[in-house]
Amino acid sequence: DLEHIIHPKVSEAINKEVRESYDPYVIIMVPLLIETGYNKFVNRILVVDCALDTQIKRLINRDQETHESAKKIIGHQIEQKNRIKMAHDVIDNDMNTTIEDLENRVRKLHQFYLELSGK
């Protein structure tokens, strides 16, 4: 199975990057973080979240997916309420969220992560 070949190599690459980093903290962007089990390798989980209808619209626009294929893709993900429950931090990125709102939330999280790292 392709997953069994790819995941160990991805894990190895991520671990190498983290070990060699001199930054106060590292953010790893992993699609399906919880579903693939990568969540056990991180200290905190940050979820960027939006409503299901927004997620479908964005998939259709970004990837030219059909409505049905977008729903199928989303169907492979952990349910939103469970994803939020497992998150330590959440950024709301719904249609009514402004760029300023996002920037403020990211700045606050950055400061918080620096404090957590002792920097």
Tab-separated table of C-alpha atoms in Angstrom:
chain	number	residue	atom	x	y	z
A	1	ASP	CA	0.000	0.000	0.000
A	2	LEU	CA	1.353	3.413	-1.006
A	3	GLU	CA	0.517	4.916	2.405
A	4	HIS	CA	2.914	2.486	4.132
A	5	ILE	CA	5.721	3.604	1.832
A	6	ILE	CA	5.069	7.344	2.000
A	7	HIS	CA	4.275	7.877	5.702
A	8	PRO	CA	7.613	6.613	7.114
A	9	LYS	CA	9.522	8.833	4.679
A	10	VAL	CA	7.365	11.842	5.549
A	11	SER	CA	7.807	11.162	9.289
A	12	GLU	CA	11.559	10.898	8.826
A	13	ALA	CA	11.698	14.197	6.910
A	14	ILE	CA	9.548	15.990	9.498
A	15	ASN	CA	11.631	14.684	12.404
A	16	LYS	CA	14.843	15.767	10.671
A	17	GLU	CA	13.502	19.296	10.062
A	18	VAL	CA	12.344	19.615	13.674
A	19	ARG	CA	15.646	18.313	15.104
A	20	GLU	CA	17.688	20.682	12.947
A	21	SER	CA	15.546	23.752	13.607
A	22	TYR	CA	16.890	26.571	15.745
A	23	ASP	CA	13.538	28.334	15.803
A	24	PRO	CA	11.669	28.681	19.104
A	25	TYR	CA	8.844	26.557	17.729
A	26	VAL	CA	7.997	24.665	14.559
A	27	ILE	CA	4.650	24.443	12.797
A	28	ILE	CA	4.074	21.321	10.744
A	29	MET	CA	1.266	21.452	8.210
A	30	VAL	CA	-0.088	17.937	7.809
A	31	PRO	CA	-3.305	17.179	5.959
A	32	LEU	CA	-5.277	14.606	7.931
A	33	LEU	CA	-2.974	15.012	10.958
A	34	ILE	CA	-5.197	13.036	13.304
A	35	GLU	CA	-6.360	10.518	10.721
A	36	THR	CA	-2.771	9.567	9.843
A	37	GLY	CA	-1.609	9.435	13.471
A	38	TYR	CA	0.898	12.286	13.143
A	39	ASN	CA	-0.793	14.016	16.086
A	40	LYS	CA	1.209	11.782	18.449
A	41	PHE	CA	4.418	13.494	17.281
A	42	VAL	CA	3.374	17.049	18.181
A	43	ASN	CA	2.988	19.001	21.415
A	44	ARG	CA	0.008	21.069	20.299
A	45	ILE	CA	-2.598	20.897	17.581
A	46	LEU	CA	-3.672	24.076	15.797
A	47	VAL	CA	-6.774	23.736	13.649
A	48	VAL	CA	-7.735	26.316	11.043
A	49	ASP	CA	-11.470	25.794	10.810
A	50	CYS	CA	-14.451	26.895	8.765
A	51	ALA	CA	-18.048	25.819	8.258
A	52	LEU	CA	-18.711	22.755	6.112
A	53	ASP	CA	-20.404	24.753	3.341
A	54	THR	CA	-17.420	27.126	3.238
A	55	GLN	CA	-15.044	24.171	3.055
A	56	ILE	CA	-17.009	22.685	0.146
A	57	LYS	CA	-17.095	26.021	-1.727
A	58	ARG	CA	-13.346	26.484	-1.278
A	59	LEU	CA	-12.576	22.970	-2.509
A	60	ILE	CA	-14.759	23.501	-5.570
A	61	ASN	CA	-13.118	26.864	-6.332
A	62	ARG	CA	-9.526	25.905	-5.548
A	63	ASP	CA	-9.384	22.405	-7.013
A	64	GLN	CA	-12.246	22.560	-9.509
A	65	GLU	CA	-13.916	19.688	-7.664
A	66	THR	CA	-17.564	18.829	-8.129
A	67	HIS	CA	-19.860	19.262	-5.159
A	68	GLU	CA	-20.037	15.484	-4.727
A	69	SER	CA	-16.273	14.930	-4.941
A	70	ALA	CA	-15.678	17.783	-2.481
A	71	LYS	CA	-18.070	16.135	-0.026
A	72	LYS	CA	-16.294	12.804	-0.539
A	73	ILE	CA	-12.885	14.367	0.172
A	74	ILE	CA	-14.235	15.986	3.327
A	75	GLY	CA	-15.824	12.671	4.276
A	76	HIS	CA	-12.327	11.198	4.719
A	77	GLN	CA	-11.574	13.756	7.409
A	78	ILE	CA	-12.355	13.482	11.078
A	79	GLU	CA	-15.646	15.210	11.933
A	80	GLN	CA	-15.340	18.923	12.616
A	81	LYS	CA	-16.550	18.675	16.237
A	82	ASN	CA	-13.961	15.963	16.977
A	83	ARG	CA	-11.192	17.896	15.214
A	84	ILE	CA	-12.024	20.954	17.331
A	85	LYS	CA	-12.183	18.814	20.473
A	86	MET	CA	-8.644	17.502	19.817
A	87	ALA	CA	-7.234	20.955	19.042
A	88	HIS	CA	-5.352	23.009	21.580
A	89	ASP	CA	-5.795	26.133	19.456
A	90	VAL	CA	-8.299	27.069	16.749
A	91	ILE	CA	-8.291	29.772	14.094
A	92	ASP	CA	-11.718	30.529	12.635
A	93	ASN	CA	-11.313	31.048	8.887
A	94	ASP	CA	-14.935	31.207	7.806
A	95	MET	CA	-16.314	33.419	5.035
A	96	ASN	CA	-17.090	36.267	7.459
A	97	THR	CA	-13.584	36.266	9.003
A	98	THR	CA	-11.563	39.267	7.868
A	99	ILE	CA	-7.862	39.281	7.045
A	100	GLU	CA	-7.383	41.557	10.062
A	101	ASP	CA	-9.118	38.999	12.304
A	102	LEU	CA	-6.823	36.267	10.985
A	103	GLU	CA	-3.695	38.400	11.384
A	104	ASN	CA	-4.631	39.296	14.975
A	105	ARG	CA	-5.300	35.668	15.888
A	106	VAL	CA	-2.012	34.539	14.311
A	107	ARG	CA	-0.076	37.283	16.139
A	108	LYS	CA	-1.613	36.258	19.473
A	109	LEU	CA	-0.848	32.592	18.859
A	110	HIS	CA	2.708	33.431	17.787
A	111	GLN	CA	3.257	35.324	21.050
A	112	PHE	CA	1.701	32.472	23.026
A	113	TYR	CA	3.905	29.887	21.289
A	114	LEU	CA	6.997	31.991	21.988
A	115	GLU	CA	6.016	32.081	25.663
A	116	LEU	CA	5.488	28.312	25.690
A	117	SER	CA	8.931	27.805	24.177
A	118	GLY	CA	10.548	30.034	26.793
A	119	LYS	CA	11.702	32.603	24.226
